[in-house]
Amino acid sequence: MVLIASPPRRRRISRQWITGYLFALPNFIGFLVFSAIPAVLGLVISFTNYDGYKQFDFVGLTNYINMFSDEYFWISLKNNVIFMLLSVPLTIVFSLLLAQALNRKILFRGFFQTVNFFPYITSMVAVGIVFQMLFNARFGPITKFLLAIGVQNPPGWLTSSDWALYAVIIVSIWKQVGYYMILYLAALKGVPSQIYESAEIDGAGPMRRFIHITLPMISPTTFMVSILLIISSFQVFDLISIMTKGGPGRATNVLVYRIYQEGFSYLRFGYGSAMAYFLFAVILIITLIQFRGQKNWVTYE
């Protein structure tokens, strides 16, 4: 038996659909104007020599060819890879350790959670300026402390081409750990306590319970956190701009800051757009590889 909606019911359903679309329309318009259209125009510009004013000639793949022969581009890409390889795993490790520690019944647990989360909601500009002073090679508190404990030649930090990138990585980890700690805390609270109790009865120690129960049970969260961190590591800009401006020399120049330089400092918007789409392709490929490989280590049951 086929049920056919009466005309009043069909009109009511149509009004509900129209109402839903009207509520979604402002968000769709915002996405179209501020994301979709600029993304398409950026792709078009990457095939031109657009300078922000009158010059807008089609140059084909010239920008992409020049990019792969640009030594500065490869230095920026190398710095970005180093930033990712260090900041992502260290942030995951420290976030998980903090979450594991604060998942216990300890005194002032809420206070410690707030203290660790506070850096994440602090202005990146304020964080960059404060750490500029902390890492001052001559008068900074960190250098003073190292001298006080007997370190004869402390690192030059932001003035040293060998240490500047690592200083920025330290600040990035410090700022992000609190947010991902909260995600891990939520994941840890979702692990059934009965599993730990059964494992403890069977003689499993704390380390074995952590490796064979905790890590597999929170693997979906780790998967999500790793994707978010990798994407943010390739999009790092504000810390670089505030603390080092890509220096000293080219030691901390990363792809997004290089794109900014090409577009807004040198007015080579076509070349900068080509770099931006290369960065998009890198992030997309890494994300797809992660999604494809998750079945080997992520447990959803």
mmCIF file of C-alpha atoms in Angstrom, residues 2 13 37 52 55 72 88 90 95-96 137 143 146-147 172 186 192-193 230 243 273 288 294:
data_model
loop_
_atom_site.group_PDB
_atom_site.id
_atom_site.type_symbol
_atom_site.label_atom_id
_atom_site.label_comp_id
_atom_site.label_asym_id
_atom_site.label_seq_id
_atom_site.Cartn_x
_atom_site.Cartn_y
_atom_site.Cartn_z
ATOM 1 C CA VAL A 2 1.482 3.348 -1.096
ATOM 2 C CA ILE A 13 6.895 19.740 4.455
ATOM 3 C CA ILE A 37 35.260 32.181 -4.733
ATOM 4 C CA GLY A 52 47.972 43.444 -7.396
ATOM 5 C CA GLN A 55 49.638 43.357 -14.580
ATOM 6 C CA TYR A 72 64.468 29.801 -0.911
ATOM 7 C CA VAL A 88 53.469 17.194 16.226
ATOM 8 C CA LEU A 90 56.007 16.216 21.099
ATOM 9 C CA SER A 95 49.208 16.425 25.911
ATOM 10 C CA LEU A 96 48.643 12.745 26.623
ATOM 11 C CA ALA A 137 70.131 35.995 24.238
ATOM 12 C CA THR A 143 69.577 32.631 29.457
ATOM 13 C CA LEU A 146 71.124 28.602 32.253
ATOM 14 C CA LEU A 147 74.098 30.736 33.292
ATOM 15 C CA SER A 172 54.196 26.328 19.696
ATOM 16 C CA ALA A 186 37.598 13.419 27.282
ATOM 17 C CA PRO A 192 35.451 1.752 30.709
ATOM 18 C CA SER A 193 36.986 1.258 34.137
ATOM 19 C CA ILE A 230 49.928 18.391 11.037
ATOM 20 C CA MET A 243 59.143 36.294 16.967
ATOM 21 C CA SER A 273 49.364 31.668 -5.133
ATOM 22 C CA LEU A 288 44.750 11.185 2.622
ATOM 23 C CA GLN A 294 44.331 4.562 10.017
#
